[in-house]
CSV table of C-alpha atoms in Angstrom, one decimal:
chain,number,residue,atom,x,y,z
A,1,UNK,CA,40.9,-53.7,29.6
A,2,UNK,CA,43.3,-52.8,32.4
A,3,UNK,CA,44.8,-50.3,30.5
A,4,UNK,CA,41.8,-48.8,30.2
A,5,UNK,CA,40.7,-48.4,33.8
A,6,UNK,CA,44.4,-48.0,34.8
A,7,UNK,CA,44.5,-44.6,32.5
A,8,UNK,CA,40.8,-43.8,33.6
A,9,UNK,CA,41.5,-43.7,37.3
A,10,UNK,CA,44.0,-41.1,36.7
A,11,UNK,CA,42.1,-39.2,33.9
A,12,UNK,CA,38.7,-38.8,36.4
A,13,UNK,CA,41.6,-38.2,39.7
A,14,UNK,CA,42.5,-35.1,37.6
A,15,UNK,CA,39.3,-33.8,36.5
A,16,UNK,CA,38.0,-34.1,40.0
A,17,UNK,CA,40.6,-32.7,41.5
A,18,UNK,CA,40.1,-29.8,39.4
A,19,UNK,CA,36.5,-29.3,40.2
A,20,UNK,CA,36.9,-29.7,43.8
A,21,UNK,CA,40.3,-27.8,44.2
A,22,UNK,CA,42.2,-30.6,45.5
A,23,UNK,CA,45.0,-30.4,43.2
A,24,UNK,CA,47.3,-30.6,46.3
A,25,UNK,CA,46.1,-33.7,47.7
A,26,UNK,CA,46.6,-35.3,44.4
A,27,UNK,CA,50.3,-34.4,43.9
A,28,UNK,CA,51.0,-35.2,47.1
A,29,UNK,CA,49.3,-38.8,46.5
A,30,UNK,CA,51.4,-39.5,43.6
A,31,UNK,CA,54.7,-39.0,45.4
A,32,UNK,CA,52.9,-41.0,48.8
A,33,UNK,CA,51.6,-43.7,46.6
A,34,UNK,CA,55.1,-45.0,44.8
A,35,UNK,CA,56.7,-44.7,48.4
A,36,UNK,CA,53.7,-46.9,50.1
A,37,UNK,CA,53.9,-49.4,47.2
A,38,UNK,CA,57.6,-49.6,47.5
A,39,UNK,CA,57.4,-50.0,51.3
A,40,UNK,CA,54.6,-52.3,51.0
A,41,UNK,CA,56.8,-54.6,48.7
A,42,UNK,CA,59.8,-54.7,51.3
A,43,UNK,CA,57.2,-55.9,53.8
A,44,UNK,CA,56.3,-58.7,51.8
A,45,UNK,CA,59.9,-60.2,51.2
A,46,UNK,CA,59.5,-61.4,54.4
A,47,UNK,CA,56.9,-63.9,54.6
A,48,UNK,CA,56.7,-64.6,50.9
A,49,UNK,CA,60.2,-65.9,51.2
A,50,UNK,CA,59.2,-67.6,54.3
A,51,UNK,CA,56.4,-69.6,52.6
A,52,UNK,CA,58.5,-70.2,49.3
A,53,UNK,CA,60.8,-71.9,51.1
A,54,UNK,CA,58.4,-73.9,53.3
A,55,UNK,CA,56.5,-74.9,50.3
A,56,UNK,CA,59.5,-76.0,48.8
A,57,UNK,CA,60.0,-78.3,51.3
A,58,UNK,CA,56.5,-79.3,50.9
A,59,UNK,CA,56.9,-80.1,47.4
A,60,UNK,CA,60.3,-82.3,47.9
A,61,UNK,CA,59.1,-83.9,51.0
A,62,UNK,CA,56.0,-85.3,48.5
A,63,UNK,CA,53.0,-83.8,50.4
A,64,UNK,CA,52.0,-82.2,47.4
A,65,UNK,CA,52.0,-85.2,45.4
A,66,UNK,CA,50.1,-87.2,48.2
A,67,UNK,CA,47.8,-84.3,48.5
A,68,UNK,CA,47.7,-84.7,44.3
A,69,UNK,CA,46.2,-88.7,45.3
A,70,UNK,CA,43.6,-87.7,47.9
A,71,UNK,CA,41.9,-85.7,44.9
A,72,UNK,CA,42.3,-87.6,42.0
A,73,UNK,CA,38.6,-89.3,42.2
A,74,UNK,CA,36.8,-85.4,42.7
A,75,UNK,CA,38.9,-84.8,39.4
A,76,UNK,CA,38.0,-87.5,37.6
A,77,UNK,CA,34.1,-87.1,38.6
A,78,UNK,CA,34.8,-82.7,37.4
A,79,UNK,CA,36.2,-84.2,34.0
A,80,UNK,CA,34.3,-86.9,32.8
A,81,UNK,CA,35.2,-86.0,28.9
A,82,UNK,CA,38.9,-87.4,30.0
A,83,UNK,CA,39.3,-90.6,29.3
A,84,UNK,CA,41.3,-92.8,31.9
A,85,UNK,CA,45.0,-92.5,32.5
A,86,UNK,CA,45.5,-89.5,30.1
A,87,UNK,CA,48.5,-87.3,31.2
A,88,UNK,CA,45.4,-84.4,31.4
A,89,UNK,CA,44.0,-85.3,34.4
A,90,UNK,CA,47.8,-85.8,35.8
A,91,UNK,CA,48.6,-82.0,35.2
A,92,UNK,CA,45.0,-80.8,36.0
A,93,UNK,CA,45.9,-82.7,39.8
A,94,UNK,CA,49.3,-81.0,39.5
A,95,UNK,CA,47.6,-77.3,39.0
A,96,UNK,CA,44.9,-77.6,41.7
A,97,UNK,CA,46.8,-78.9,44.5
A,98,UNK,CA,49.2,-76.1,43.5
A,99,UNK,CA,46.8,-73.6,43.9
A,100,UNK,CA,45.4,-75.4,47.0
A,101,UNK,CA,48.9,-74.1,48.4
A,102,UNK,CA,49.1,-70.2,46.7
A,103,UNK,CA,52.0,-71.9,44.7
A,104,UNK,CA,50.7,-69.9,41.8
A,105,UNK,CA,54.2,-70.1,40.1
A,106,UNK,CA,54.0,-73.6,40.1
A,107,UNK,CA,50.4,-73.8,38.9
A,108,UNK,CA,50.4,-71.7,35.8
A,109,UNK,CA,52.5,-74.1,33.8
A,110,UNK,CA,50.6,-77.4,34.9
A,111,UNK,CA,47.7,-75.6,33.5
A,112,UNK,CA,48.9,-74.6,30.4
A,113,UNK,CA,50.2,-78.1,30.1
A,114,UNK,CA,46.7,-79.1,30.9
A,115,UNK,CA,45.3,-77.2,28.2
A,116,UNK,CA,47.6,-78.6,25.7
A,117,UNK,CA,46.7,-81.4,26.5
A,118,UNK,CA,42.9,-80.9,26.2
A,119,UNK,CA,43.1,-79.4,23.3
A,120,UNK,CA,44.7,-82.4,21.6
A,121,UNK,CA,41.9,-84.0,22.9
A,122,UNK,CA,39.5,-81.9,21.3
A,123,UNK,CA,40.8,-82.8,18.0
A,124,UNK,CA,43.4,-79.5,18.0
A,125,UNK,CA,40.1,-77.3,17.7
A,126,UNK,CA,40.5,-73.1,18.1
A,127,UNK,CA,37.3,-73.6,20.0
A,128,UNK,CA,37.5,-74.2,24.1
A,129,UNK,CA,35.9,-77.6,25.4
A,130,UNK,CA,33.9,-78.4,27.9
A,131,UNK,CA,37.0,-80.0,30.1
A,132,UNK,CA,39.1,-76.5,29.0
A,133,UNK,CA,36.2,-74.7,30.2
A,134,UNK,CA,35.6,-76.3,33.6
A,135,UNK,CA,39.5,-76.1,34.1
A,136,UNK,CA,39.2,-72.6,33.5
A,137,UNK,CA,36.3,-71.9,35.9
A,138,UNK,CA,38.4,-74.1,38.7
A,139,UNK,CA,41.3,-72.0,38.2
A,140,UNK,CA,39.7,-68.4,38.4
A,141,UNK,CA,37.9,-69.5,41.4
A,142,UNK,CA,41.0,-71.3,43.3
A,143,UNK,CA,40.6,-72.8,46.2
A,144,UNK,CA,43.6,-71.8,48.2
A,145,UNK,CA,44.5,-73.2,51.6
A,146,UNK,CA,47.0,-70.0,53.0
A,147,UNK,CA,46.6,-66.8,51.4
A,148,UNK,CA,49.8,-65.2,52.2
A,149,UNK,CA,49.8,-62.2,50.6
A,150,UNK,CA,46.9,-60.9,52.2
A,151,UNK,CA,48.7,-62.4,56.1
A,152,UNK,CA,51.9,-60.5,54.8
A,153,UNK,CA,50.1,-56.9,54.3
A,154,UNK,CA,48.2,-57.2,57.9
A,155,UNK,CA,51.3,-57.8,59.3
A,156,UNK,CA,52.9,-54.5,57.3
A,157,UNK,CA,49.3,-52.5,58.5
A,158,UNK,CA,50.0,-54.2,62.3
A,159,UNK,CA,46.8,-55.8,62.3
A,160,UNK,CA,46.4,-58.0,65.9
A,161,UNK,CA,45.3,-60.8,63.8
A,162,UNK,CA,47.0,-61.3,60.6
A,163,UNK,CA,45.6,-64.8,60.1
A,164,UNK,CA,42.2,-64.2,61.7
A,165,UNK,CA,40.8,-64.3,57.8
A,166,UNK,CA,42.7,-67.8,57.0
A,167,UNK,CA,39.4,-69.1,58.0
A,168,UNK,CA,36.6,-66.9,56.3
A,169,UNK,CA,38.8,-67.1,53.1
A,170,UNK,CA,38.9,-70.8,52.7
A,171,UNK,CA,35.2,-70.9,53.6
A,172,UNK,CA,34.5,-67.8,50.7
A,173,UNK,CA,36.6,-69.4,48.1
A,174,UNK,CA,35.1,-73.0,49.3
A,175,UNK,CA,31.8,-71.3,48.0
A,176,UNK,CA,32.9,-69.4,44.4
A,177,UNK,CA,34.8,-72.7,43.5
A,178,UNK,CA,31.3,-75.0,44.4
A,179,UNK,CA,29.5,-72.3,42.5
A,180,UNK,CA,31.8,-72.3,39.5
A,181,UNK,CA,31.5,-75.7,39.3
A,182,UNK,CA,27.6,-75.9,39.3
A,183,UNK,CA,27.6,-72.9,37.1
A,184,UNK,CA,30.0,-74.6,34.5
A,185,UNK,CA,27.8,-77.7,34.9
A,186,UNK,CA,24.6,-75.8,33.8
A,187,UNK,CA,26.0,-74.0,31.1
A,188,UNK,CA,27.3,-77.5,29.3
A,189,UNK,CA,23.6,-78.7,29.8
A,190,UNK,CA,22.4,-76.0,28.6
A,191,UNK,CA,24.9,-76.4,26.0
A,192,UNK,CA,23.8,-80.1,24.9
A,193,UNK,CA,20.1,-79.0,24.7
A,194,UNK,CA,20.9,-76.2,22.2
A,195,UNK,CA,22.7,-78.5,20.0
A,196,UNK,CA,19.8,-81.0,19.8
B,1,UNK,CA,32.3,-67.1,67.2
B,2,UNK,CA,35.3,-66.7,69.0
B,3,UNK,CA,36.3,-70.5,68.2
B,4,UNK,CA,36.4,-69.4,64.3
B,5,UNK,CA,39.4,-67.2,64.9
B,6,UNK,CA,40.7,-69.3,67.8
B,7,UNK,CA,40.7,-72.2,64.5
B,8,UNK,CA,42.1,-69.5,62.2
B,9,UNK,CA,45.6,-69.2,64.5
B,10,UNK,CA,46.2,-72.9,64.5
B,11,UNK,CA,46.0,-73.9,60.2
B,12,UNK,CA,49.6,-72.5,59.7
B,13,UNK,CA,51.2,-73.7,62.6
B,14,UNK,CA,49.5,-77.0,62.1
B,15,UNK,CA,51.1,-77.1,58.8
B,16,UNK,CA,54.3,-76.0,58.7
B,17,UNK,CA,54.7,-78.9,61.4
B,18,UNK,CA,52.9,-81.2,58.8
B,19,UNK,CA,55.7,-80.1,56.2
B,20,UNK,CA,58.5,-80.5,58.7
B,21,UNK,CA,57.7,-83.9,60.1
B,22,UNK,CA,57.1,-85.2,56.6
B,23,UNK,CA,60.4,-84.0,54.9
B,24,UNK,CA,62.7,-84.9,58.0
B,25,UNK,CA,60.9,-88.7,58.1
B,26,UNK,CA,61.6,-88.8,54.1
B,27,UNK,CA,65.1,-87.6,55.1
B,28,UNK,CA,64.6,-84.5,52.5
B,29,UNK,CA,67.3,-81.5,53.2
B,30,UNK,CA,65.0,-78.9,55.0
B,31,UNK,CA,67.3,-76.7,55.4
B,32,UNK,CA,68.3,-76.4,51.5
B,33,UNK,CA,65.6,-76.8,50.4
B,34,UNK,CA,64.0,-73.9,52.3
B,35,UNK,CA,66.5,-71.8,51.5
B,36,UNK,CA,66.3,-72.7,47.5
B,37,UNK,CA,62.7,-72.3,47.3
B,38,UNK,CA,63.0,-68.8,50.0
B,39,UNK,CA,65.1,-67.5,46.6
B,40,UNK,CA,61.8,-67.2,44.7
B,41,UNK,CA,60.4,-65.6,47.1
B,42,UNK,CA,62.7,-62.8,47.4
B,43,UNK,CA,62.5,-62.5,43.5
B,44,UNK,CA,58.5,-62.2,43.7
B,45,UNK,CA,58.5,-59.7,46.0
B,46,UNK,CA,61.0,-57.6,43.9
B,47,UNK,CA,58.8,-58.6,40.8
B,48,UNK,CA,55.8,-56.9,42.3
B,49,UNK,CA,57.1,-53.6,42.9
B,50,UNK,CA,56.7,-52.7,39.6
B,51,UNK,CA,53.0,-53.4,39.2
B,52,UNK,CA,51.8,-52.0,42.7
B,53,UNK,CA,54.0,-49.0,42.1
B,54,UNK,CA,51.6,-48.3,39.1
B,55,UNK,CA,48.5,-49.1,40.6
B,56,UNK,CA,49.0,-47.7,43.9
B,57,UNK,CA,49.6,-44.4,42.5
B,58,UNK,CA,46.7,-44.3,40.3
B,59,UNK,CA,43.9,-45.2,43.1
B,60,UNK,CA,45.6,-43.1,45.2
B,61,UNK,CA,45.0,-40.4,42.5
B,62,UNK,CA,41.8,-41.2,42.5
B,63,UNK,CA,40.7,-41.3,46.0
B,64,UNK,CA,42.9,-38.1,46.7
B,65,UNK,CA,41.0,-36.1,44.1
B,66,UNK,CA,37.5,-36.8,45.3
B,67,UNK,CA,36.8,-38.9,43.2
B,68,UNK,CA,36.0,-42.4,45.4
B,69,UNK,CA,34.5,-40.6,48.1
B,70,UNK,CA,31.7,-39.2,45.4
B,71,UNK,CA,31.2,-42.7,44.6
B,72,UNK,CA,31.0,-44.1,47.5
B,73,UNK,CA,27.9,-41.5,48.8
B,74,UNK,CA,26.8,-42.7,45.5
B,75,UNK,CA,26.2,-45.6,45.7
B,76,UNK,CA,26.2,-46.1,49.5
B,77,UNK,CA,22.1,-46.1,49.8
B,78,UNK,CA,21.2,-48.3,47.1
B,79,UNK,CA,24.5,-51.1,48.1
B,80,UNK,CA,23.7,-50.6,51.7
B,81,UNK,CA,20.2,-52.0,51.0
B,82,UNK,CA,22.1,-55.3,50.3
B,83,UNK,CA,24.3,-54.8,53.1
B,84,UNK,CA,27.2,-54.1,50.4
B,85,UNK,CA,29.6,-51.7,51.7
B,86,UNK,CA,30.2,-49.0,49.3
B,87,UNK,CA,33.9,-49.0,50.3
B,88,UNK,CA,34.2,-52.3,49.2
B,89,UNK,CA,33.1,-51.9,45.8
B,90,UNK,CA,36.2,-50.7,43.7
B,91,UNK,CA,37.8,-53.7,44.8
B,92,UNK,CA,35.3,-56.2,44.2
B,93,UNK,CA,35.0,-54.2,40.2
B,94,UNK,CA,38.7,-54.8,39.8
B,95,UNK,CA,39.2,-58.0,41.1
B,96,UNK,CA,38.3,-60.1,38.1
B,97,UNK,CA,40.5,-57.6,35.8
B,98,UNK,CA,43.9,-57.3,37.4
B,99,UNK,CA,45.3,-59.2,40.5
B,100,UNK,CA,48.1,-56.5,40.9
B,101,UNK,CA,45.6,-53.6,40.4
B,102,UNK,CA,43.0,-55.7,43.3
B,103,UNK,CA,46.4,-56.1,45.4
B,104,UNK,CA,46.8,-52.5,45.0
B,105,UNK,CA,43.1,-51.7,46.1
B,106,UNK,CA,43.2,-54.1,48.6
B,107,UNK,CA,46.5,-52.1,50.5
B,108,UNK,CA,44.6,-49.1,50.1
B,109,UNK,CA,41.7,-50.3,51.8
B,110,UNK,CA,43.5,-52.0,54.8
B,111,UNK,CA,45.8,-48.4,55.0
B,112,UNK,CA,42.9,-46.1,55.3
B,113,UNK,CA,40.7,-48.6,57.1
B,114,UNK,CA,42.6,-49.8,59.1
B,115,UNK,CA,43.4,-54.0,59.0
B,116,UNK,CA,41.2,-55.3,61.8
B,117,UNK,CA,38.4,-52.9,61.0
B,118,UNK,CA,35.2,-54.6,59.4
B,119,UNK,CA,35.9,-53.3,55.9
B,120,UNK,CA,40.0,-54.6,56.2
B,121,UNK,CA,38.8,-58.1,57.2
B,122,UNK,CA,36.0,-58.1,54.2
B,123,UNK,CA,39.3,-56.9,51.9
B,124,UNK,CA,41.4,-59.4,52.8
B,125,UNK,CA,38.5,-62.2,52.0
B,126,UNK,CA,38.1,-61.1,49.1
B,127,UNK,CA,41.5,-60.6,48.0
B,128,UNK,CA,42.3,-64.1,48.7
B,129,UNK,CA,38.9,-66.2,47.6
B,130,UNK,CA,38.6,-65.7,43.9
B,131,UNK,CA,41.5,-65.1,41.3
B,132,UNK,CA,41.8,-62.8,38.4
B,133,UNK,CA,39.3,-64.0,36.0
B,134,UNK,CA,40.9,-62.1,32.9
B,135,UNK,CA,44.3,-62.9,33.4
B,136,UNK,CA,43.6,-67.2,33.8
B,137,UNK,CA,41.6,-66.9,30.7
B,138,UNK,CA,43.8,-64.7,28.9
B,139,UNK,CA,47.3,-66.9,30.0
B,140,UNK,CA,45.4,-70.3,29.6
B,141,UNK,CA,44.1,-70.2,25.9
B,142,UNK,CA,46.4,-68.4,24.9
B,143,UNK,CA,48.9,-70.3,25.6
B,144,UNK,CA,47.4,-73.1,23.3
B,145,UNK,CA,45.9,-71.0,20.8
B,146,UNK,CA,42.1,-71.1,21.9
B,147,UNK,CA,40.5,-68.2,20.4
B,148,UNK,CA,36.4,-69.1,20.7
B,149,UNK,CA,35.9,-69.2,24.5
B,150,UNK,CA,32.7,-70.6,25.0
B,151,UNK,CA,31.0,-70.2,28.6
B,152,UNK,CA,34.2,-69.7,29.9
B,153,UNK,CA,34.2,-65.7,30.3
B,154,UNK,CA,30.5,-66.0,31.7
B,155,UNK,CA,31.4,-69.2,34.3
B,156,UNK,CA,35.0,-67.0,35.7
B,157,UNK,CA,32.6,-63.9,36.6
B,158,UNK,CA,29.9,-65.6,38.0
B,159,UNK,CA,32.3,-67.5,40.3
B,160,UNK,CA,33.5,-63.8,40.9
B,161,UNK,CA,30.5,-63.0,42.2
B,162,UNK,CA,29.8,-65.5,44.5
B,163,UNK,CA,33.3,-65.1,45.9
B,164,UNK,CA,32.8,-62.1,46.2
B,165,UNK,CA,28.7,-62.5,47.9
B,166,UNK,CA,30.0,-65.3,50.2
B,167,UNK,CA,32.6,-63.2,51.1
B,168,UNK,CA,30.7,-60.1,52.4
B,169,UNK,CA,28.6,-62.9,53.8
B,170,UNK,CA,30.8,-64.6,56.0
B,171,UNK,CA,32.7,-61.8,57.2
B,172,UNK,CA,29.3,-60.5,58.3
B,173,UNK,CA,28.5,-63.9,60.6
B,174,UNK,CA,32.4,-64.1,61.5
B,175,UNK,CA,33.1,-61.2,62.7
B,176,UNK,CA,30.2,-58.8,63.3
């Protein structure tokens, strides 16, 4: 799929840069676009390896694991197909509160642990569950607390207020991850009337 | 509403103290700590040049050519009717596909538009409140092997689209 879009943005770039005889421009924006992307990556380093280490510290200091406790119950009410004490719901708390703190390096394999896990449950089935799906929908719509990219490249733009979208992001991703939650909800019902 | 971005400026100060109090009162290493976990950052940022590189050059391609700017007048009247941007609309279409490719868009937008202009604000929301549908779905099952998805596909994109609706909405009540 990104392949696809990938080759067509460069396909349609060249045909309408033919049509409208800005051939120049184009070539000009291959050679400008590497450079920016290069540049934009220096300007990263900076506060991505600023937060990595912070979070480290984070993580050994425990706050990640305390932060794991405060949510245990919301889990255990989003995956009600887990039975108590199974290692699941341990790694699904692992991969949220990961997420919670744009550790996404951290998260990925607590969720694929997750799954593993889940799918045992499911009786080792090719077919996704209800908990795998409601994982999934958790995980695409990640709740994340500091999203520091997006701070680092307004700093490398010189914004006045890197950070002034901390706050409208939590709120907007507060909102896709309630919605994919009710969303996954009312699929499974919908789900369980199909099937009888 | 001054006292949302006034709030905004104290969340990471607030907790990097958080972290720091904790880890010296559980008598962690800080110091080498920071610096081992710093390390990964240095290697992400190197690990991302590769993809941005690539998808940099191709939007670039394409808004150079034309080719955006046609879509944009487009679409413009019937998005604006919604109070959509049109600018923001390449962005919000590759979002669920490709994180790099969105992180890609995303620098584009904030470079032409400027990072503190309406449509650089809406950008960065969107960048960081939903993730890349495709790639969770595609890393997660299969990983394990899952090959009949369900609702899964369906549930990631609409939770796209609300991030993506709440999104234009709050930055609208935030900031305009």
């Amino acid at each position: 799929m990104v392949n696809i879009i990938w080759v067509s943005l460069f396909l349609i770039g060249f045909v309408f840069a033919a049509i409208q005889g800005n051939m120049d421009l184009v070539n000009e924006a291959i050679f400008s676009g590497a450079k920016e992307a290069v540049a934009i990556c220096i300007g990263l380093i900076s506060v991505l390896t600023f937060w990595l280490g912070m979070m480290r510290i984070a993580e050994k200091a425990g706050i990640i694991n305390g932060v794991s406790k405060i949510m245990s119950p919301f889990v255990k009410i989003l995956f009600p197909d887990i039975p108590k004490g199974h290692p699941a719901l341990g790694y699904i708390i692992s991969n949220m509160s990961a997420n919670l703190f744009g550790l996404g390096n951290a998260a990925t394999p607590m969720g694929i642990k997750a799954m593993k896990e889940l799918k045992v449950l499911n009786g080792n089935k090719e077919e996704a569950s209800r908990s795998m799906i409601t994982l999934l929908a958790i995980n695409t719509a990640s709740i994340t607390l500091i999203p520091t990219t997006v701070i680092a490249l307004r700093i490398e733009y010189n914004s006045v207020g890197p950070t002034e979208i901390v706050f409208t992001t939590i709120l907007a991703t507060t909102c896709s991850t309630i919605g994919a939650i009710i969303i996954d909800r009312y699929f499974h019902f919908r789900r369980l009337k199909k099937g009888g | 509403m001054n006292w949302i971005t006034n709030f905004s400026i104290w969340i990471i100060p607030s907790i990097i103290l958080l972290i720091l109090l904790t880890a010296t009162w559980k008598k962690v290493a800080t110091y080498e700590m920071f610096v081992e976990g710093a390390k990964e950052g240095v290697e992400m940022s190197f690990g991302i040049i590769p993809y941005l590189v690539g998808m940099l050059v191709s939007i670039k391609v394409f808004r150079e050519s034309g080719a955006m700017d046609f879509i944009i007048e487009t679409l413009s009247p019937v998005l604006s009717m919604f109070y959509i941007p049109a600018e923001i609309l390449p962005l919000a279409l590759i979002r669920p596909l490709s994180g790099n490719g969105a992180l890609g868009m995303t620098s584009d937008l904030i470079a032409t538009y400027g990072p503190d202009s309406f449509i650089g604000r809406l950008a960065s929301t969107m960048q960081g409140s939903t993730d890349t549908t495709f790639y969770v779905l595609t890393v997660y099952f299969g990983a394990v092997g899952i090959k009949k998805m369900g609702d899964a596909l369906k549930v990631g994109l609409a939770a796209d689209v609300i991030g993506i609706i709440a999104s234009i909405i709050i930055v609208r009540l935030v900031f305009l």
